């Protein structure tokens, strides 16, 4: 009988001490906040007087002038031998923007 009583109290003590450790304070359901990260390929916005060029050279032909706030998708970065930085971009298609006949991909001087 003493052994049975000891086992019951041991089991009750173990449950009382270990079960609350798995619950947050107050016994409520604990949920971690959802983390939102910006996607690496998310749209950029063009600045004023942005010229989309055919290649990463200052003397390259201008394909089109981008309006302020044109959404762009970054494709890659490139650094010329003279240290100039360029980015290759594509005009991002959105529901509000119709598909244009103008070039959609080119280079911007950084």
Coordinates of C-alpha atoms in Angstrom, one line a residue:
X1 CA 0.0 0.0 0.0
X2 CA 2.8 2.4 0.8
X3 CA 4.4 1.7 -2.6
X4 CA 1.1 2.3 -4.4
X5 CA 0.6 5.6 -2.5
X6 CA 4.2 6.6 -3.4
X7 CA 3.7 5.9 -7.1
X8 CA 0.4 7.9 -7.1
X9 CA 2.0 10.9 -5.5
X10 CA 5.0 10.7 -7.7
X11 CA 2.9 10.6 -10.8
X12 CA 0.7 13.5 -9.6
X13 CA 3.8 15.6 -8.7
X14 CA 5.3 14.9 -12.1
X15 CA 2.2 15.9 -14.0
X16 CA 1.8 19.0 -11.8
X17 CA 5.4 20.1 -12.5
X18 CA 5.9 19.1 -16.1
X19 CA 2.5 19.7 -17.8
X20 CA 2.4 23.5 -17.2
X21 CA 5.9 23.9 -18.7
X22 CA 4.4 23.0 -22.1
X23 CA 1.7 25.8 -21.8
X24 CA 2.3 29.5 -22.0
X25 CA 1.4 31.6 -18.9
X26 CA -2.3 31.7 -18.5
X27 CA -2.8 28.5 -20.5
X28 CA -3.7 30.4 -23.7
X29 CA -2.8 29.3 -27.2
X30 CA 0.6 30.8 -28.0
X31 CA 1.2 31.7 -31.7
X32 CA 4.3 33.3 -33.1
X33 CA 3.7 36.5 -35.2
X34 CA 3.9 35.9 -38.9
X35 CA 7.2 37.3 -40.4
X36 CA 6.9 39.1 -43.7
X37 CA 9.9 39.6 -45.8
X38 CA 10.3 41.5 -49.0
X39 CA 10.9 39.2 -51.9
X40 CA 14.3 39.5 -53.6
X41 CA 12.7 40.1 -57.0
X42 CA 10.1 42.6 -55.8
X43 CA 9.4 45.7 -57.9
X44 CA 11.6 48.8 -57.8
X45 CA 10.4 52.2 -58.8
X46 CA 12.2 54.3 -61.4
X47 CA 13.5 57.7 -60.5
X48 CA 13.1 60.9 -62.5
X49 CA 14.6 61.0 -66.0
X50 CA 15.5 57.3 -66.1
X51 CA 16.8 56.2 -69.5
X52 CA 16.6 52.6 -70.4
X53 CA 19.6 51.8 -72.5
X54 CA 20.4 48.9 -74.8
X55 CA 23.7 47.9 -73.1
X56 CA 25.8 48.8 -70.0
X57 CA 27.7 51.6 -71.8
X58 CA 27.3 55.4 -71.6
X59 CA 27.4 55.5 -75.4
X60 CA 24.7 52.8 -75.8
X61 CA 21.5 53.7 -77.6
X62 CA 18.6 54.8 -75.4
X63 CA 15.7 52.4 -75.8
X64 CA 13.1 54.5 -74.0
X65 CA 12.5 57.1 -71.2
X66 CA 10.9 55.7 -68.1
X67 CA 8.3 57.8 -66.3
X68 CA 8.7 58.6 -62.6
X69 CA 7.5 55.6 -60.5
X70 CA 7.6 53.0 -63.3
X71 CA 7.7 49.6 -61.5
X72 CA 10.8 47.6 -62.4
X73 CA 12.1 44.2 -61.7
X74 CA 15.9 43.9 -61.0
X75 CA 17.5 41.2 -63.2
X76 CA 21.2 41.6 -62.4
X77 CA 23.9 44.1 -61.5
X78 CA 27.1 44.7 -63.4
X79 CA 30.2 46.8 -62.7
X80 CA 32.2 48.1 -65.7
X81 CA 36.0 48.2 -65.9
X82 CA 35.9 51.9 -65.2
X83 CA 33.9 51.4 -62.0
X84 CA 30.5 52.4 -63.2
X85 CA 27.6 50.4 -61.8
X86 CA 24.7 49.3 -64.0
X87 CA 21.6 47.3 -63.3
X88 CA 19.6 45.3 -65.9
X89 CA 15.9 45.7 -65.3
X90 CA 12.6 44.7 -66.9
X91 CA 9.5 46.9 -66.7
X92 CA 7.2 45.0 -64.3
X93 CA 3.8 44.1 -65.6
X94 CA 0.9 45.1 -63.4
X95 CA -2.8 44.8 -63.9
X96 CA -3.1 48.6 -64.2
X97 CA -0.4 48.8 -66.9
X98 CA -1.2 47.6 -70.4
X99 CA 1.4 45.7 -72.4
X100 CA 3.3 48.3 -74.4
X101 CA 5.0 48.0 -77.8
X102 CA 8.1 49.8 -76.3
X103 CA 11.1 47.8 -75.1
X104 CA 10.6 46.3 -71.7
X105 CA 14.1 45.2 -70.8
X106 CA 17.3 47.2 -70.6
X107 CA 20.1 48.8 -68.5
X108 CA 20.1 51.7 -66.1
X109 CA 23.2 53.6 -65.0
X110 CA 23.6 53.3 -61.2

